[in-house]
Coordinates of N, CA, C and O in Angstrom, one line a residue:
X277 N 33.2 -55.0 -11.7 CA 32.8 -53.7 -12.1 C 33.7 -52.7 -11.4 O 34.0 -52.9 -10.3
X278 N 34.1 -51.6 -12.1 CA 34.7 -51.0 -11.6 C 33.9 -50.0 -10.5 O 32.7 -49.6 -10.6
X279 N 34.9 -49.6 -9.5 CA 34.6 -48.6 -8.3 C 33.8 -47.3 -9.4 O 33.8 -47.1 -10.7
X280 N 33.3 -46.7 -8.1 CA 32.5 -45.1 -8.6 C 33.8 -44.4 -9.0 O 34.0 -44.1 -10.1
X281 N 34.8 -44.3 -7.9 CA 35.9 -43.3 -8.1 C 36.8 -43.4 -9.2 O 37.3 -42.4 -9.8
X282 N 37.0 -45.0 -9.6 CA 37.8 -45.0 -11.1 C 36.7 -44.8 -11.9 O 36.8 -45.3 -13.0
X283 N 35.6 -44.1 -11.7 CA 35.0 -44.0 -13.2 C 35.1 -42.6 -13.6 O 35.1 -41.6 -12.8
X284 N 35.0 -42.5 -14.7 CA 34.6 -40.7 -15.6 C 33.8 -40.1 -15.2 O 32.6 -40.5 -15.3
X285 N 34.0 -39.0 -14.8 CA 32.7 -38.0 -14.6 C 31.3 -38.2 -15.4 O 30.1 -38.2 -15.0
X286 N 31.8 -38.4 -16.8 CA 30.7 -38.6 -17.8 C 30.1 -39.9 -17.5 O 28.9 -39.9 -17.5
X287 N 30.9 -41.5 -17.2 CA 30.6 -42.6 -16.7 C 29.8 -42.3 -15.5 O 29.0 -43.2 -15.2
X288 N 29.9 -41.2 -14.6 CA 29.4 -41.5 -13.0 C 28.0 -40.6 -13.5 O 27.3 -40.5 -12.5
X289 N 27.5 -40.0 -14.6 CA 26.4 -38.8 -14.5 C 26.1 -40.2 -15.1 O 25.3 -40.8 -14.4
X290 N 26.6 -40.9 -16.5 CA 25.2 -41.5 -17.2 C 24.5 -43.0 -16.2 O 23.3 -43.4 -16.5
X291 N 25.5 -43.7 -15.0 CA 25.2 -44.4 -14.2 C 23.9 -44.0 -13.4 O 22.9 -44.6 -13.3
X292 N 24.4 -42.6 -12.7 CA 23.5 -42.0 -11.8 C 22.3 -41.8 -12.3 O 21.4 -41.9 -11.5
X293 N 22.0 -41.6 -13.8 CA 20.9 -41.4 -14.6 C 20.1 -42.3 -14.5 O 18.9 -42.1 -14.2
X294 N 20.9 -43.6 -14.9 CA 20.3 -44.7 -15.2 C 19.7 -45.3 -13.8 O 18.6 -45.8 -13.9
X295 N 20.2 -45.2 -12.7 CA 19.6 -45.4 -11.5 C 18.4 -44.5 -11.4 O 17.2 -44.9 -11.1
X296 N 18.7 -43.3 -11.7 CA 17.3 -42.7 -11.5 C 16.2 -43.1 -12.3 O 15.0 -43.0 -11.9
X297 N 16.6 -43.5 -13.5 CA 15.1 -44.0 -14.6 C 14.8 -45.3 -13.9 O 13.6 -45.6 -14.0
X298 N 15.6 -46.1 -13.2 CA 14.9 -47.3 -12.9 C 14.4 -46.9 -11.4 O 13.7 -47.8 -11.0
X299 N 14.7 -45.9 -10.6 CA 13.7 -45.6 -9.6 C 12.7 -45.4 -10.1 O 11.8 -46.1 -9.8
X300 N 12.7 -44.3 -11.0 CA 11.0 -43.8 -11.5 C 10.2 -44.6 -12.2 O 9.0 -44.5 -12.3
X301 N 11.0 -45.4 -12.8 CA 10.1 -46.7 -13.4 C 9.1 -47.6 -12.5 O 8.0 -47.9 -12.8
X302 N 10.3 -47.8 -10.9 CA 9.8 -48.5 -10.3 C 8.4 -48.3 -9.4 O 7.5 -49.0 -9.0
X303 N 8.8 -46.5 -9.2 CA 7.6 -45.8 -9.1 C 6.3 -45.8 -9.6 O 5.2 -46.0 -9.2
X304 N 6.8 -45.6 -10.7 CA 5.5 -45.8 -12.0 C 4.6 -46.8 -11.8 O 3.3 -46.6 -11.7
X305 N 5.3 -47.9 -11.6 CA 4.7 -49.0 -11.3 C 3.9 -49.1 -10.3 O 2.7 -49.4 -10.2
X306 N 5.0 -48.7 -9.2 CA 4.4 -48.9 -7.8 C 3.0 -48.2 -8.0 O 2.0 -48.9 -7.8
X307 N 2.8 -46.9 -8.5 CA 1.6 -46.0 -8.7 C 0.5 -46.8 -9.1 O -0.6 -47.0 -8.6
X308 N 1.0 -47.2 -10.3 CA 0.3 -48.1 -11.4 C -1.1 -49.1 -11.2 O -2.2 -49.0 -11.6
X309 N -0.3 -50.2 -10.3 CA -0.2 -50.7 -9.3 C -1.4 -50.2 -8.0 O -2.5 -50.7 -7.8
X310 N -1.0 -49.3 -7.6 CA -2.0 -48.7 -6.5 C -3.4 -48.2 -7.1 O -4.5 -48.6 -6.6
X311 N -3.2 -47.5 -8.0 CA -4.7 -47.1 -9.1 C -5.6 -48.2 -9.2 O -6.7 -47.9 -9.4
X312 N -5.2 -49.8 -8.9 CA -6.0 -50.2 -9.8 C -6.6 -50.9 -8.1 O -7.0 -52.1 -8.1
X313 N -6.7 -50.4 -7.2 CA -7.0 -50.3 -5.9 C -8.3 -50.3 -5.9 O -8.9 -49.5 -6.6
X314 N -9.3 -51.3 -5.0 CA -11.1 -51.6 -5.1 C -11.3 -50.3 -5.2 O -10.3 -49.6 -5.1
X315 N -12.6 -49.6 -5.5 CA -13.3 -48.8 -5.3 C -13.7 -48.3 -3.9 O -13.9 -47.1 -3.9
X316 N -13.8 -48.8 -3.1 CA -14.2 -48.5 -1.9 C -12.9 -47.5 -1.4 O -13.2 -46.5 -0.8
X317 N -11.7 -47.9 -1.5 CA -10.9 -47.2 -1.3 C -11.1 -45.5 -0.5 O -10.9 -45.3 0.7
X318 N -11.3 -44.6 -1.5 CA -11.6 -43.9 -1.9 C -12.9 -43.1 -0.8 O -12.9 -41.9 -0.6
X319 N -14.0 -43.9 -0.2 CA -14.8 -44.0 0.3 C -14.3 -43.5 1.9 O -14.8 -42.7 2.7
X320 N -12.9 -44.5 1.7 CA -12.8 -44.3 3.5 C -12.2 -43.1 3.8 O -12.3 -42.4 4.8
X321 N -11.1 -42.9 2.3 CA -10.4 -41.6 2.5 C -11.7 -40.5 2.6 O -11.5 -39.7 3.5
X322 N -12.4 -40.4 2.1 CA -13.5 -39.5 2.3 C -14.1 -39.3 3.5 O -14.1 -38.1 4.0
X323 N -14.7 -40.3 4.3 CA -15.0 -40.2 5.6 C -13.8 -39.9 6.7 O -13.9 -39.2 7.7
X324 N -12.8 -40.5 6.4 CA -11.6 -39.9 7.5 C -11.6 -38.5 7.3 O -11.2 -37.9 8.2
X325 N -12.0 -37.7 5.9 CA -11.6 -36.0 5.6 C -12.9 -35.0 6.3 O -12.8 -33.7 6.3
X326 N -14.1 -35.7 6.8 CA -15.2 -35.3 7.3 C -15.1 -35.3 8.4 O -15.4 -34.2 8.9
X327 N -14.5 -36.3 9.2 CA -14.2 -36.2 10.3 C -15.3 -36.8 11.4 O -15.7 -37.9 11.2
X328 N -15.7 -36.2 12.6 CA -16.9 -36.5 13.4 C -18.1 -35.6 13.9 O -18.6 -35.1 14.9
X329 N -18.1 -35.6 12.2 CA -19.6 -34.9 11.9 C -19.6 -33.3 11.7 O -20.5 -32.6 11.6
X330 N -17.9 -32.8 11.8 CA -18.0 -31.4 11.4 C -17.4 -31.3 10.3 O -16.5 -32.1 10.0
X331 N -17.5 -30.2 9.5 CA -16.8 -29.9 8.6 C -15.3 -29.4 9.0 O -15.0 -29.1 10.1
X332 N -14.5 -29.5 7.6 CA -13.1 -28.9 8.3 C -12.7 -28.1 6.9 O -11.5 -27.9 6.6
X333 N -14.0 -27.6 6.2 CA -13.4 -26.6 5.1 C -15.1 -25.4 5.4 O -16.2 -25.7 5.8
X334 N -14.4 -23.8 4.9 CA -15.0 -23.2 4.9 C -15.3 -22.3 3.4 O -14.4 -21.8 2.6
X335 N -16.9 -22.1 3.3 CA -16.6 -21.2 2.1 C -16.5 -19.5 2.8 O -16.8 -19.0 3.9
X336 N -15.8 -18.9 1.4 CA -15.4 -17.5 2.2 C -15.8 -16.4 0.5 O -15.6 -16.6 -0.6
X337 N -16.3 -15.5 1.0 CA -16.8 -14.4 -0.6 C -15.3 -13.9 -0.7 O -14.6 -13.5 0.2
X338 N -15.0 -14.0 -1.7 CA -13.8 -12.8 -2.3 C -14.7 -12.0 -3.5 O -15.6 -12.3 -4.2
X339 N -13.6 -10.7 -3.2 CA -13.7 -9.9 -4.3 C -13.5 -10.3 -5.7 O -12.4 -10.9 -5.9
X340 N -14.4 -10.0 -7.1 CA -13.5 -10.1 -7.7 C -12.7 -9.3 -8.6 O -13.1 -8.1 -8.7
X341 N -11.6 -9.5 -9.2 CA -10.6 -8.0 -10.1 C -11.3 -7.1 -10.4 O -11.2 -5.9 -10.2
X342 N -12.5 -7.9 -11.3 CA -13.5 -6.3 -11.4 C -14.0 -5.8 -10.9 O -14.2 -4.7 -11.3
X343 N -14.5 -6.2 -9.7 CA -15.1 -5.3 -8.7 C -14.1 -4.5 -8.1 O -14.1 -3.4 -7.7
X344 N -13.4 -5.2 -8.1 CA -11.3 -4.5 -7.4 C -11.3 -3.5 -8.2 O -11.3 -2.4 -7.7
X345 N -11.2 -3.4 -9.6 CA -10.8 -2.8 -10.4 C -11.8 -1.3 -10.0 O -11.4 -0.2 -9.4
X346 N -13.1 -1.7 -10.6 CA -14.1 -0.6 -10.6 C -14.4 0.6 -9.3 O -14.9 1.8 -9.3
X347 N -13.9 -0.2 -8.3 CA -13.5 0.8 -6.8 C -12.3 1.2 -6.5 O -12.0 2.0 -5.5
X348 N -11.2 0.8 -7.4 CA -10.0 1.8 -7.2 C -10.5 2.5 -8.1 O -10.1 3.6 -8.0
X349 N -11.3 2.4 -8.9 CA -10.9 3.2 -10.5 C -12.4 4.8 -9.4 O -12.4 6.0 -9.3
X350 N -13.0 4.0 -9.0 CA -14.2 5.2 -8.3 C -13.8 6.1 -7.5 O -14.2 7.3 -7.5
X351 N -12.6 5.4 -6.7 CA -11.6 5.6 -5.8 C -10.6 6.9 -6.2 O -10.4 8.0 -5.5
X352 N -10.1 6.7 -7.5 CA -9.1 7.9 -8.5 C -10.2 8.6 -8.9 O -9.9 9.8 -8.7
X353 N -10.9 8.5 -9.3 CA -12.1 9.5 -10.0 C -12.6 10.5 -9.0 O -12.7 11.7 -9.3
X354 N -13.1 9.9 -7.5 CA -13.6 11.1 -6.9 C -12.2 11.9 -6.3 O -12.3 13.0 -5.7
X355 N -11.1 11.3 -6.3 CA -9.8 12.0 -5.7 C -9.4 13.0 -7.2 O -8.9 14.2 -7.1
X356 N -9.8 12.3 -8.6 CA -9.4 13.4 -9.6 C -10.4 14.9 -9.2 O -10.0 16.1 -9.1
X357 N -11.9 14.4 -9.0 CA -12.6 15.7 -9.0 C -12.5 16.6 -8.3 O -13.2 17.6 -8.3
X358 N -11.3 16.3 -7.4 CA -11.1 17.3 -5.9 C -9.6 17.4 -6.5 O -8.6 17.0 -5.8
X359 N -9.4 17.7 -7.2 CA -7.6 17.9 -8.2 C -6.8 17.1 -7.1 O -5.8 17.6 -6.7
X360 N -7.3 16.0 -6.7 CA -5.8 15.1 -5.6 C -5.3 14.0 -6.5 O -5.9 13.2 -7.2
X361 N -3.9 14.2 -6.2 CA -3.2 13.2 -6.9 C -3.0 11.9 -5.8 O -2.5 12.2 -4.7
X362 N -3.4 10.4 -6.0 CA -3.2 9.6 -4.9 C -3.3 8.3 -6.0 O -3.4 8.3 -7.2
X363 N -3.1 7.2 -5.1 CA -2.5 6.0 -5.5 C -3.7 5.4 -4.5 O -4.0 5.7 -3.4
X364 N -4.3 4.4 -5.3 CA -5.5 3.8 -4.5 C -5.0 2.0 -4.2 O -4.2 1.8 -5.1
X365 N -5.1 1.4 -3.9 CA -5.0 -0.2 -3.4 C -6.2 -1.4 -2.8 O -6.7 -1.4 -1.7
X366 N -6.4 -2.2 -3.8 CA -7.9 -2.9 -3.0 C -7.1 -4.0 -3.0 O -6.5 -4.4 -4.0
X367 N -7.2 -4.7 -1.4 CA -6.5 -6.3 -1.0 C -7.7 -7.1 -0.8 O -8.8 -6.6 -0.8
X368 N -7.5 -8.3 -0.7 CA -8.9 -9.2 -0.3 C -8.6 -9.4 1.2 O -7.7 -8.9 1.8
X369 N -9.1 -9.8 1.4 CA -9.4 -10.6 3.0 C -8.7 -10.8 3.7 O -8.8 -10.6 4.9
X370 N -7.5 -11.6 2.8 CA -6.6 -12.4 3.4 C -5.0 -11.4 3.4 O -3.9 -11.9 3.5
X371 N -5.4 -9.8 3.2 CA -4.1 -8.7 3.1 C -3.7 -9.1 1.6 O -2.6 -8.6 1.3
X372 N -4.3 -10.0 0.6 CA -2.9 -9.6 -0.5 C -3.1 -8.6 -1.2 O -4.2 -8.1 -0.7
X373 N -2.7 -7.8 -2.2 CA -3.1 -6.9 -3.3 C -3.6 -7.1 -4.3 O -2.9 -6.9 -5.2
X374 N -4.5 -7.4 -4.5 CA -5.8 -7.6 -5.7 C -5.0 -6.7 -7.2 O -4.4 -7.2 -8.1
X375 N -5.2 -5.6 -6.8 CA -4.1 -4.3 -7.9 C -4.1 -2.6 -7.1 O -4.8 -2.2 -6.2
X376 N -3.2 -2.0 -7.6 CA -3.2 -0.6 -7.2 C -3.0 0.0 -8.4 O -2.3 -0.2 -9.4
X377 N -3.6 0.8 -8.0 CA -3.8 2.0 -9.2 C -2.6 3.4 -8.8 O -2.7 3.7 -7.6
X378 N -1.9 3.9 -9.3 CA -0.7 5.1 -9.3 C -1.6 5.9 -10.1 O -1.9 5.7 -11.3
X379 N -2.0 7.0 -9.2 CA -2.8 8.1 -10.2 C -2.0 8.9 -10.7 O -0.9 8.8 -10.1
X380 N -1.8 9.7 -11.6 CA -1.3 10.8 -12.6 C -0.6 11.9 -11.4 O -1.3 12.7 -10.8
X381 N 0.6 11.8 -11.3 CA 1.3 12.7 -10.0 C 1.2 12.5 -8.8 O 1.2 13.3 -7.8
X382 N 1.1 11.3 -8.7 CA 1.2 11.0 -7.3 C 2.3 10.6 -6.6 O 3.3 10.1 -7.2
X383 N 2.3 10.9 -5.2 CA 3.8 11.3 -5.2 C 4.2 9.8 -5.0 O 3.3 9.0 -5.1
X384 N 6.0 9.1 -4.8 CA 6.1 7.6 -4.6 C 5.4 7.1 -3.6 O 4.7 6.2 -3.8
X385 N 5.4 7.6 -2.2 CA 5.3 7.2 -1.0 C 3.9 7.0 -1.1 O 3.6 6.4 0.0
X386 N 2.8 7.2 -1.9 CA 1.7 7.2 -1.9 C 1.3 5.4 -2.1 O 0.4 4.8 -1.6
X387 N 2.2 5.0 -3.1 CA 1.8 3.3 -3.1 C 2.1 2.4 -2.5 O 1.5 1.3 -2.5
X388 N 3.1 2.8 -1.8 CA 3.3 1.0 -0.6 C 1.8 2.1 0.5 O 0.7 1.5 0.6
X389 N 1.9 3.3 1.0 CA 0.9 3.9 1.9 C -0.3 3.1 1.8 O -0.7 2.4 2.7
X390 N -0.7 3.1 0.7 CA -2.3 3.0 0.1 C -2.3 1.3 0.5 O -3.0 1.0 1.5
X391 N -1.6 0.5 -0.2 CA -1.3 -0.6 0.4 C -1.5 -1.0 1.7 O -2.2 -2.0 2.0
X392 N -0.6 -0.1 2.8 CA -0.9 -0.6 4.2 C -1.8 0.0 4.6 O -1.8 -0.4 5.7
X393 N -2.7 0.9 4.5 CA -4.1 1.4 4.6 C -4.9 0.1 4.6 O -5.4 -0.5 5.6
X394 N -4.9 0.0 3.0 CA -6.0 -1.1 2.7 C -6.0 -2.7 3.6 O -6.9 -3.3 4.1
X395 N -4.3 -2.9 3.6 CA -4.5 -3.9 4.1 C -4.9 -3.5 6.3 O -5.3 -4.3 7.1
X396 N -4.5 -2.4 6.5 CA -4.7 -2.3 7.7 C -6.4 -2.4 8.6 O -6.8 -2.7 9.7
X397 N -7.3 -1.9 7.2 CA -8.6 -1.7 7.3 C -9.0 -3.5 7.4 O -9.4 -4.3 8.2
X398 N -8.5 -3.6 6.2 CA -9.0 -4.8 6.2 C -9.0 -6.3 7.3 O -9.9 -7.1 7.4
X399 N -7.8 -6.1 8.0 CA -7.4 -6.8 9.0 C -8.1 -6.6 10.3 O -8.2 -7.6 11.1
X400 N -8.6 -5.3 10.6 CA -9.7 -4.8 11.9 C -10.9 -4.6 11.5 O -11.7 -4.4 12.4
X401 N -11.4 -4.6 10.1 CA -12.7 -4.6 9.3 C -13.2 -3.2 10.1 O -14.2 -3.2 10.8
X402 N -12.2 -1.9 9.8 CA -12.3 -0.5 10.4 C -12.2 -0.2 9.5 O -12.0 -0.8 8.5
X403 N -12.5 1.5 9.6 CA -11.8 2.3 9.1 C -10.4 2.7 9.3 O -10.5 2.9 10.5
X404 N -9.5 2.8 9.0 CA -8.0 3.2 9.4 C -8.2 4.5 10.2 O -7.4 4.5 11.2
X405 N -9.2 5.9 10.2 CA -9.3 6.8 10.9 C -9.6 6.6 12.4 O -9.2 7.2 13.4
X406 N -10.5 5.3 12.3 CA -11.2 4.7 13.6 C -9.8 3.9 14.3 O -9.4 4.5 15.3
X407 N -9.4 3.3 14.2 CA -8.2 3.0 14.6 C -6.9 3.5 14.6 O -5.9 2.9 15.0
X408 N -6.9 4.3 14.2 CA -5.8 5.6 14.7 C -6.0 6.0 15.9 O -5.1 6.3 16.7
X409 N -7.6 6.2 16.0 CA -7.7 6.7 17.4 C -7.3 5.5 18.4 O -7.4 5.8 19.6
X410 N -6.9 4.3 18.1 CA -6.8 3.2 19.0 C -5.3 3.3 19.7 O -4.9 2.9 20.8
X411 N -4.6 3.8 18.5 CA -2.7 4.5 19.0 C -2.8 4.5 20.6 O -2.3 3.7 21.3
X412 N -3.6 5.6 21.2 CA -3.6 6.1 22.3 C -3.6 5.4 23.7 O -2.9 5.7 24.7
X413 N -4.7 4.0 23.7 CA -4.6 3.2 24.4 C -3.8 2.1 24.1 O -3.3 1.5 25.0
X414 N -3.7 1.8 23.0 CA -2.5 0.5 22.3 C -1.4 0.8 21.6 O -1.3 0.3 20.5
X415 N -0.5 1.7 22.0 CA 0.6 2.3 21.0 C 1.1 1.3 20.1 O 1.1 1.3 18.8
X416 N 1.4 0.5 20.8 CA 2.2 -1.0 20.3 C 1.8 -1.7 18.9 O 2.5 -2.5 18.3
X417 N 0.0 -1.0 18.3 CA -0.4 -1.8 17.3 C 0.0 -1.1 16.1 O -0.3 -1.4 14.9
X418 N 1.0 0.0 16.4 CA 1.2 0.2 15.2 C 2.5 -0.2 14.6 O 3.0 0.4 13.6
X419 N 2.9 -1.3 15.5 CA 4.5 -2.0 15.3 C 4.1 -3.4 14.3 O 5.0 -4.1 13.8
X420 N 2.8 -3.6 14.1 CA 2.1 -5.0 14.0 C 2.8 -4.8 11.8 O 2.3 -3.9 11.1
X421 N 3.6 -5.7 11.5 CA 3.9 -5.4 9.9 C 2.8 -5.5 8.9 O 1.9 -6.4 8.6
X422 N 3.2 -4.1 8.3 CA 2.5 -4.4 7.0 C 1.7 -3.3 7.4 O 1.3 -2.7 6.4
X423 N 1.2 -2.8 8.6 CA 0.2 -2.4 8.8 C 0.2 -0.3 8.8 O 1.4 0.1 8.7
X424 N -0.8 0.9 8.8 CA -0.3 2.0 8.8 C -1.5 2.7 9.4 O -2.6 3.0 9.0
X425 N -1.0 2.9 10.5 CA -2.3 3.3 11.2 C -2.7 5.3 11.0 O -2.4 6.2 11.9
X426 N -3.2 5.4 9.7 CA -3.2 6.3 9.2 C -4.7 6.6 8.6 O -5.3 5.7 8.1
X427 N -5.4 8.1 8.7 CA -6.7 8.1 7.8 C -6.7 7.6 6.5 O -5.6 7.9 5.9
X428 N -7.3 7.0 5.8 CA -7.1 6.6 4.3 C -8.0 4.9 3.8 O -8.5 4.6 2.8
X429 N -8.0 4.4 4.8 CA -8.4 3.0 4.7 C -9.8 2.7 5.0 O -10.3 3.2 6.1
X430 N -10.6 1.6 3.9 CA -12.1 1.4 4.2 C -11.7 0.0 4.0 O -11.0 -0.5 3.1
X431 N -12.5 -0.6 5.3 CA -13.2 -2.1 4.7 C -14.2 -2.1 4.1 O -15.2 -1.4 4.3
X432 N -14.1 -3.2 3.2 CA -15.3 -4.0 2.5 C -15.9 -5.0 2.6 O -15.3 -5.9 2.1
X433 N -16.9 -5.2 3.1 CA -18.2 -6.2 3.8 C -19.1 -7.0 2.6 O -19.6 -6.7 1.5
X434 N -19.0 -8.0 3.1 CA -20.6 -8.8 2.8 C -20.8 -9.6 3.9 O -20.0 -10.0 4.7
X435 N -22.0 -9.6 3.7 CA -22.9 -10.8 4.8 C -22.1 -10.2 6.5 O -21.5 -11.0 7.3
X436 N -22.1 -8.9 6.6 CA -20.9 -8.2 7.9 C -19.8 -9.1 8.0 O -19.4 -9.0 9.2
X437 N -19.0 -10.1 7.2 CA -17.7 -9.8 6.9 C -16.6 -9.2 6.4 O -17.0 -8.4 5.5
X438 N -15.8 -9.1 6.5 CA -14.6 -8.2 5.8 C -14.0 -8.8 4.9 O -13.3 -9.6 5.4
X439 N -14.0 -8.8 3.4 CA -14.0 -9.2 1.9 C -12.9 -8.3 1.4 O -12.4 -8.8 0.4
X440 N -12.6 -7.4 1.6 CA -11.5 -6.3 1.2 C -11.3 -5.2 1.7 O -12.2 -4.7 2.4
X441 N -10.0 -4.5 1.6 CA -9.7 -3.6 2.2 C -9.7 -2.4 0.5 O -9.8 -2.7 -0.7
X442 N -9.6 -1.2 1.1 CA -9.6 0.2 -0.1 C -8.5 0.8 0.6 O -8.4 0.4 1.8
X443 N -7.9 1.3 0.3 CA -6.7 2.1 0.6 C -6.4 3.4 -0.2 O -5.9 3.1 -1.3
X444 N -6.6 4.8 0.0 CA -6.1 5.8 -0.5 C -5.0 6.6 0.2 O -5.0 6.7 1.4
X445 N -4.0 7.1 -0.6 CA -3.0 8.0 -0.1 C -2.3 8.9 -1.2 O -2.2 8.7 -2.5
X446 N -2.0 9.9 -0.4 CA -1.4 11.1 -1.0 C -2.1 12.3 -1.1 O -1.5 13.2 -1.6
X447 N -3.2 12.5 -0.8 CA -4.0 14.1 -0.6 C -3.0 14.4 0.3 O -1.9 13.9 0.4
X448 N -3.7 15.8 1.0 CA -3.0 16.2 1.7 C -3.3 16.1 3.2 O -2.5 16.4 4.1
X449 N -4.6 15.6 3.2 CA -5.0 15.1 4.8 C -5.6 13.8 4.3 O -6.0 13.5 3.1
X450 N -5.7 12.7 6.0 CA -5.7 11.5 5.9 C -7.6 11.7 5.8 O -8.2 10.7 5.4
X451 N -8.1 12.3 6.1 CA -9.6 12.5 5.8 C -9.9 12.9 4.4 O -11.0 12.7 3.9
X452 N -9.2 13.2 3.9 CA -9.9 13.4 1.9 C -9.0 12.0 1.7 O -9.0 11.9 0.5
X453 N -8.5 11.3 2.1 CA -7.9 9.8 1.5 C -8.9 9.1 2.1 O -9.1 8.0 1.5
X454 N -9.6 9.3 3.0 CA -10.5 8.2 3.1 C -11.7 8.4 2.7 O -12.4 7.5 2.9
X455 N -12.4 9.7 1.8 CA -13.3 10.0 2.1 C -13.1 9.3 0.4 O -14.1 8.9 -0.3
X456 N -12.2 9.3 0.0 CA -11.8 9.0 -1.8 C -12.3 7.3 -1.5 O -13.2 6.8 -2.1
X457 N -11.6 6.4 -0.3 CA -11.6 5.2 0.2 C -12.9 4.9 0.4 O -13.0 3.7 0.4
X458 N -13.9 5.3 0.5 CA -15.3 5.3 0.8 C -16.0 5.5 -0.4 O -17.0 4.9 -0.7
X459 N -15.7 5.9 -0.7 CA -16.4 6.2 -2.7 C -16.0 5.2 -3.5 O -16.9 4.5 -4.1
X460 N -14.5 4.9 -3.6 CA -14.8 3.4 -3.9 C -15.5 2.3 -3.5 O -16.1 1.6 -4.3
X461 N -15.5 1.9 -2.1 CA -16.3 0.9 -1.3 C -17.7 1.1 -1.3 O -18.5 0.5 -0.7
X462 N -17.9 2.3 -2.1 CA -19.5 2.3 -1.7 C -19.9 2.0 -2.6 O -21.1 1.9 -2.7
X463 N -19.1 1.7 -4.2 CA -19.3 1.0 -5.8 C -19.3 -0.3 -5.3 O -19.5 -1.2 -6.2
X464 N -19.1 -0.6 -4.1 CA -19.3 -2.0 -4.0 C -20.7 -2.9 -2.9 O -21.0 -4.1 -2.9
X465 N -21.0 -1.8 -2.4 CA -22.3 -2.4 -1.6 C -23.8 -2.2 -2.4 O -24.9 -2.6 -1.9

């Protein structure tokens, strides 16, 4: 048989191929093979996943889009009735962004803002106004990423958990952004 190196580029791809179909074959098999494994099997992997006698999974409430939806949307509505243009943001739990809403003139800086609002509330299950005042004794937390320690942000609760954050920005004080951030969150209790 000839060496790898005397062979054709096209000879060394369709070799290489062919080695790989007969790995996966042999896989197949091997799988194949394992499937047809007692019943019990199955049994022990279960009890090894339980552990000794505690659980090791937790359930947790998330928001869902529509409820996300209907509190940014409460969120823009009471900021339209006070003529403010702002950008609202509802994250879940875990900081991601559920959706944000860009209201009608609002300025750019208003949507990543609203974002680290929401997600900032959400991570201290505060208000962002309440923890502004925390700057003073902990300057440092407002180096923590992602985060904006600014008026504008509500957490959202069940069972006194924190399930989501609200995030408003772009009024012109950080108190009518949160007061908009509260109007949504209160479509949700």
């Amino acid at each position: 048989m000839a060496s790898m190196k005397n062979m054709s580029r096209r000879a060394r791809i369709a070799t290489g191929g062919a080695v790989l179909a007969a790995v996966a074959a042999g896989t197949f098999g091997t799988v194949s093979a394992s499937a047809t494994a007692p019943a019990a099997a199955p049994a022990a992997a279960t009890a090894n996943v339980k552990g000794k006698g505690t659980s090791i999974t937790q359930t947790t409430t998330h928001l869902t889009l529509d409820s996300a939806t209907k509190a940014a949307e409460a969120a823009l509505d009471a900021a339209k009735k006070e003529n403010q243009k702002v950008s609202v943001a509802v994250v879940d739990r875990n900081g991601n962004t559920i959706l944000t809403l860009r209201g009608d003139g609002a300025g750019p800086q208003s949507y990543e803002a609203a974002e680290k609002k929401a997600f900032t509330a959400v991570s201290w299950n505060a208000p962002t106004s309440e923890l502004a005042k925390r700057l003073e004794s902990a300057p440092t937390l407002k180096d923590i990423p992602g985060t904006l320690f600014l008026a504008g942000g509500a957490p959202v609760t069940a069972n006194n958990a924190p399930i989501a954050g609200i995030g408003v920005a772009g009024a012109p004080s950080g108190d009518l952004d949160e007061k908009f951030a509260q109007a949504g969150a209160a479509t949700l209790r």
